[in-house]
Short mmCIF file of C-alpha atoms in Angstrom, two decimals:
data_model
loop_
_atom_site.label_atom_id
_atom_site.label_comp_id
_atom_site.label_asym_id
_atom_site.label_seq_id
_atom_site.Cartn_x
_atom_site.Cartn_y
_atom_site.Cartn_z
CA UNK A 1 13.31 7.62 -6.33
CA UNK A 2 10.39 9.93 -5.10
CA UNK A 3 11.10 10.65 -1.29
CA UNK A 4 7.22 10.97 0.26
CA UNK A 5 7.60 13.20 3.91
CA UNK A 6 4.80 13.11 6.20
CA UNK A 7 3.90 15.74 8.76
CA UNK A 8 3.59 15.90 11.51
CA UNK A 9 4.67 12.16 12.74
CA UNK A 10 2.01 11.61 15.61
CA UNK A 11 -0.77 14.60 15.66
CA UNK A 12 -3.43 14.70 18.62
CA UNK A 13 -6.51 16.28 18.18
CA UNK A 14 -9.72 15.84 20.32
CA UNK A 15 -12.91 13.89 18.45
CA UNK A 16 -14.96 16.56 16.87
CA UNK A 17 -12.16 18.66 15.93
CA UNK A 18 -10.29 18.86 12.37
CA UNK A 19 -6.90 17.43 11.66
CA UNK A 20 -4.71 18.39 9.15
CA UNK A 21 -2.28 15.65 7.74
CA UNK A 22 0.46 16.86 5.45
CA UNK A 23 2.58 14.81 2.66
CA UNK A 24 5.61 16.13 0.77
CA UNK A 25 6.98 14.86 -2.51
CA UNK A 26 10.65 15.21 -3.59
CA UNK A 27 9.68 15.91 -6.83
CA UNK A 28 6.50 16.63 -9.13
CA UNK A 29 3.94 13.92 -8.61
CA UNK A 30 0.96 16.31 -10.70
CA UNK A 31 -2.01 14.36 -8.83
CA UNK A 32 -1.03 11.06 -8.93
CA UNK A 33 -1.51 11.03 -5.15
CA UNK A 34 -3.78 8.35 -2.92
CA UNK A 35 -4.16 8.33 0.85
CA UNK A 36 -4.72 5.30 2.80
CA UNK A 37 -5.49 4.53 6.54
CA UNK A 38 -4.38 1.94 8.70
CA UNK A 39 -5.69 0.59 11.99
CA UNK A 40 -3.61 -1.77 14.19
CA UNK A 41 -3.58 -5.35 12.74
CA UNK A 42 -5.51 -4.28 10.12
CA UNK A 43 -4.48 -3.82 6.09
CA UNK A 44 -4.69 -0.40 4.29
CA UNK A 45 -7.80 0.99 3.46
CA UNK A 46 -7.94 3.52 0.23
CA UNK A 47 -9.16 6.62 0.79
CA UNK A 48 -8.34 8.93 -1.56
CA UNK A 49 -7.15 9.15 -5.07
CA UNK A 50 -5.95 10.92 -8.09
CA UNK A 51 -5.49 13.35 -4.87
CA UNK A 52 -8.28 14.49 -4.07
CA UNK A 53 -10.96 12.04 -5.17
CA UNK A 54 -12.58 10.17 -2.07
CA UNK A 55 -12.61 5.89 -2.75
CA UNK A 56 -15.98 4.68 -2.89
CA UNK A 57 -17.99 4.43 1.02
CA UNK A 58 -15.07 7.04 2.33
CA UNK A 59 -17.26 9.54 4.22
CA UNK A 60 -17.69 13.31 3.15
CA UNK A 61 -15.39 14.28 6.26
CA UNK A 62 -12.31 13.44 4.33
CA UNK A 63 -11.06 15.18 2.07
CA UNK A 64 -7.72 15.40 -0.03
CA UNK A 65 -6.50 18.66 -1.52
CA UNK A 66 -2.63 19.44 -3.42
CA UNK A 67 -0.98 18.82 -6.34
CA UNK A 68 2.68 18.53 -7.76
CA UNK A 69 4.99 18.49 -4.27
CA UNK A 70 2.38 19.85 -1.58
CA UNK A 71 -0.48 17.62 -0.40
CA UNK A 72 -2.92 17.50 2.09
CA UNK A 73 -5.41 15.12 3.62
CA UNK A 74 -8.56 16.99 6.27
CA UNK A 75 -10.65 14.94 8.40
CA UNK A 76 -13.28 17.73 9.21
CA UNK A 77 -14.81 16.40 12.54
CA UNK A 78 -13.14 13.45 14.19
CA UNK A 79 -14.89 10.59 15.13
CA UNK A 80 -13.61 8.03 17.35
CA UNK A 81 -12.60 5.28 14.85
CA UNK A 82 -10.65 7.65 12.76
CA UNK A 83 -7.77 7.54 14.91
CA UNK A 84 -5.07 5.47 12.76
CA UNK A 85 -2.32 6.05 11.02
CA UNK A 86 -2.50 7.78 7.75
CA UNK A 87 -0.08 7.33 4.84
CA UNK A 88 0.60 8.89 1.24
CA UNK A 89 1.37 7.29 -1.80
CA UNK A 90 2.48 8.82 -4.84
CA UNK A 91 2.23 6.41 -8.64
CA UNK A 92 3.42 8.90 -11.05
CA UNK A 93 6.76 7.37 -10.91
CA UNK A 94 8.38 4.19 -10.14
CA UNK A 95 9.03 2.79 -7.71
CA UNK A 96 5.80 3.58 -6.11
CA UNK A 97 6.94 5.57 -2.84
CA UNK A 98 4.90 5.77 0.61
CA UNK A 99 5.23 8.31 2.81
CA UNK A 100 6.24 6.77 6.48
CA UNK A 101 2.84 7.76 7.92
CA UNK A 102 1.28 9.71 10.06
CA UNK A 103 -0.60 8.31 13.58
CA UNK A 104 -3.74 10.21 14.49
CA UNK A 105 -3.53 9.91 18.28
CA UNK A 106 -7.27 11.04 20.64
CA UNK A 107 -5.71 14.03 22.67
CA UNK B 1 -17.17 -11.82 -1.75
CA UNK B 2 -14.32 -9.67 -2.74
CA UNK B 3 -11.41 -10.93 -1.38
CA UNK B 4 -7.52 -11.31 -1.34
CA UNK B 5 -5.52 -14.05 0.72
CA UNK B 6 -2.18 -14.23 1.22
CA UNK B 7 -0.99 -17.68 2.22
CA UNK B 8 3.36 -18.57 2.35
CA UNK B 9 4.73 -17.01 5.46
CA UNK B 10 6.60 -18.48 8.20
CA UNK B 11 10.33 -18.26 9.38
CA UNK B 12 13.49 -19.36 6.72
CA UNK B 13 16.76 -18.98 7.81
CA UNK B 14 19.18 -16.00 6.05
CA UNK B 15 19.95 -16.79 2.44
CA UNK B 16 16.84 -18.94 1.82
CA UNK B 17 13.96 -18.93 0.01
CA UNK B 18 9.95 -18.70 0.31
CA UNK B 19 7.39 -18.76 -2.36
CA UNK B 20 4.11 -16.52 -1.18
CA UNK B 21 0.79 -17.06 -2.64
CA UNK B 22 -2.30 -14.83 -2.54
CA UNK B 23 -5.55 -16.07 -4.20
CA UNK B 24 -7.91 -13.69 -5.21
CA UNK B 25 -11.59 -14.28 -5.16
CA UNK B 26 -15.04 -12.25 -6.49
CA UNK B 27 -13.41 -10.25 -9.64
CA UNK B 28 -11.95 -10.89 -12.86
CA UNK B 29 -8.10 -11.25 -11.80
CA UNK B 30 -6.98 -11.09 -14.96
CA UNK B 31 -8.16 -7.56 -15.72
CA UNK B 32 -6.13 -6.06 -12.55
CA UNK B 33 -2.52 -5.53 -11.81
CA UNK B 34 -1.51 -6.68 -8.52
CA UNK B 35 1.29 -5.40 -6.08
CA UNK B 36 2.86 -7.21 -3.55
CA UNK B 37 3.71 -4.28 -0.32
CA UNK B 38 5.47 -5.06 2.78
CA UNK B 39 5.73 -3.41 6.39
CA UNK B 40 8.31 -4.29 9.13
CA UNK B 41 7.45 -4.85 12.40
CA UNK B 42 6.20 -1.14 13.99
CA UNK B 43 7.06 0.31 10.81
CA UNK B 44 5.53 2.10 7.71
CA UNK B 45 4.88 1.01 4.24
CA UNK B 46 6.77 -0.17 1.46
CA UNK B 47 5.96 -1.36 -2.28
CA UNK B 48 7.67 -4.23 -2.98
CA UNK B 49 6.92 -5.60 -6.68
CA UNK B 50 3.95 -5.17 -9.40
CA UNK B 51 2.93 -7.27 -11.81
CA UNK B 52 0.24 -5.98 -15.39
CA UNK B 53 -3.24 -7.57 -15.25
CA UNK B 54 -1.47 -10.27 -18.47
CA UNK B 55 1.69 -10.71 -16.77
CA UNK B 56 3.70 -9.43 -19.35
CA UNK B 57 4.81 -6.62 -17.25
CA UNK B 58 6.73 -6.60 -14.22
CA UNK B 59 8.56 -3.92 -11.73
CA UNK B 60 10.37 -4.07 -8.46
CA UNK B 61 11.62 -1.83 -5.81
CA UNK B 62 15.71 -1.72 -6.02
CA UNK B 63 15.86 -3.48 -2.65
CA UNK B 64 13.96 -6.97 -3.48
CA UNK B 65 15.48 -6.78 -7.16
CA UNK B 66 17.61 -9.86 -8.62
CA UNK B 67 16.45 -11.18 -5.17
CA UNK B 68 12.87 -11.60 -5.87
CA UNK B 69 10.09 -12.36 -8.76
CA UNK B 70 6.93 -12.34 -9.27
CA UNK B 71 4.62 -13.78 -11.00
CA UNK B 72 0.56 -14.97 -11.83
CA UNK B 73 -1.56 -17.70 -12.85
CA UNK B 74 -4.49 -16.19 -14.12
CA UNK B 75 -6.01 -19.64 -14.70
CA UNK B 76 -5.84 -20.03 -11.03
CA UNK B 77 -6.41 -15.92 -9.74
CA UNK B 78 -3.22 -16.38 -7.85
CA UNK B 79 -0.33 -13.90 -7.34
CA UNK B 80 3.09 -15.09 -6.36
CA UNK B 81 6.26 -13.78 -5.06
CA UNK B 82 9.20 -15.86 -5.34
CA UNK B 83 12.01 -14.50 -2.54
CA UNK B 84 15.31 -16.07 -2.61
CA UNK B 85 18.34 -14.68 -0.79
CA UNK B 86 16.41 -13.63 2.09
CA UNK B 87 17.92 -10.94 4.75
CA UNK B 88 16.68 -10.53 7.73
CA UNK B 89 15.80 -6.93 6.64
CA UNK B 90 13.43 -8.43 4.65
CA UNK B 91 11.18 -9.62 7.88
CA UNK B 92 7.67 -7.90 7.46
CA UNK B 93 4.12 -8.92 7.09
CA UNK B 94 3.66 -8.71 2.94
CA UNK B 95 0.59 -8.29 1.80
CA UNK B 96 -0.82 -8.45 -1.80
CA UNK B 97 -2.94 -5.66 -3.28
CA UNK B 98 -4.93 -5.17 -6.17
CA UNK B 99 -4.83 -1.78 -8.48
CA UNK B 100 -8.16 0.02 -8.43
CA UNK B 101 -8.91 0.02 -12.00
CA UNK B 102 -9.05 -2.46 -14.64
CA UNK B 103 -7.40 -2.65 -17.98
CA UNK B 104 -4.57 0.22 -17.91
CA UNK B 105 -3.50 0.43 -14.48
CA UNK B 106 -2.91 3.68 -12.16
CA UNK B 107 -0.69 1.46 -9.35
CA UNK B 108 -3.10 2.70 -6.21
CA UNK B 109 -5.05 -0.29 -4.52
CA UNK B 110 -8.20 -0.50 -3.42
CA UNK B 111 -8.36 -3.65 -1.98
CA UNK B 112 -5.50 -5.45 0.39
CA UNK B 113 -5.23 -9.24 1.90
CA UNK B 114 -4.93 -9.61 5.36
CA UNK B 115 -0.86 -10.52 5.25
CA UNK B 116 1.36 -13.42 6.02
CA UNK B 117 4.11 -12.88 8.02
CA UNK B 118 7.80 -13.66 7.16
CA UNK B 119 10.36 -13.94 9.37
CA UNK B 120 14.01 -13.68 8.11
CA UNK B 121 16.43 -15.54 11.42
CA UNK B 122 19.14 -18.07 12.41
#
């Protein structure tokens, strides 16, 4: 099984400012990477795949960069409802592995 | 409208069984594989079963497996997920989730139901 580590656990960043949301694979995953965020009570929203590949209506601010073990997800300039929490998925292998997220906290 | 719903949930004792439905609505079910993907209470996420767009193919994490099944009526646009044996480490909201392309799937989803919640206790 493909372990999927997320860094940091909780990051805090003021709105306007970048964040920088990190997701490790055990193994090669080439770019079979996708990003989701999720608000409380709320399901998953895609918002990147193929790992760098923004879903359809995801704004320009985020952006997904990496391939094989070293992945990461920039929101540019915060705004206020982008404070979630954030997690990785890899599908180059099964089982399909998440990473155990990451919560975007308003410092 | 575009749309997944997830219907089932409720509380079973340890060792028994629940039969989740989710019944999809504004795309052609048939030409998506669907996922079923659980979260515990306060915690992350985790896949739980797939299913190909025909049926014909099916996968499951090591956890649910021998434990679980599921399964589709494309006549109907309904996913199921047969649990039997439940633990009570298998309390979570479970939602069902459709792949983002059709025909040859990638196994990323791009559109989730809302959940039902099941709750595994004596």
């Amino acid at each position: 099984e493909i372990v999927m580590t997320q860094s940091p656990a909780t990051l805090s960043v003021s709105p306007g400012e970048r964040a920088t949301l990190s997701c490790r694979a055990s193994q090669s995953v080439s770019s079979n990477l996708a990003w989701y965020q999720q608000k409380p009570g709320q399901a998953p929203r895609l918002l990147i795949y193929g790992a760098s590949t923004r879903a359809t209506g995801i704004p320009a601010r985020f952006s997904g960069s990496g391939s094989g073990t070293e992945f990461t997800l920039t929101i540019s300039s915060l705004q206020s409802e982008d404070f979630a929490v954030y997690y990785c998925q890899q599908y180059n292998n099964w089982p399909l592995t998440f990473g155990q997220g990451t919560r975007l906290e308003i410092k | 409208e575009v749309q997944l719903l997830e219907s089932g949930g409720g509380l079973v004792q340890p060792g028994g069984s629940l039969r989740l439905s989710c019944a999809a609505s504004g795309f052609t079910f048939s030409s998506y594989a669907m996922s079923w993907v659980r979260q515990a209470p306060g915690k992350g996420l985790e896949w739980v079963s797939a299913i190909s767009g025909s049926g014909g193919s099916t996968y499951y994490a090591d956890s649910v497996k021998g434990r679980f099944t599921i399964s589709r009526d494309n006549s109907k646009n309904t996913l199921y997920l047969q649990m039997n044996s439940l633990r009570a480490e298998d309390t979570a909201v479970y939602y069902c989730a459709k792949d983002f392309l059709t025909g040859q799937p990638y196994w990323y989803f791009d559109l989730w139901g809302r959940g039902t919640l099941v709750t595994v206790s004596s």
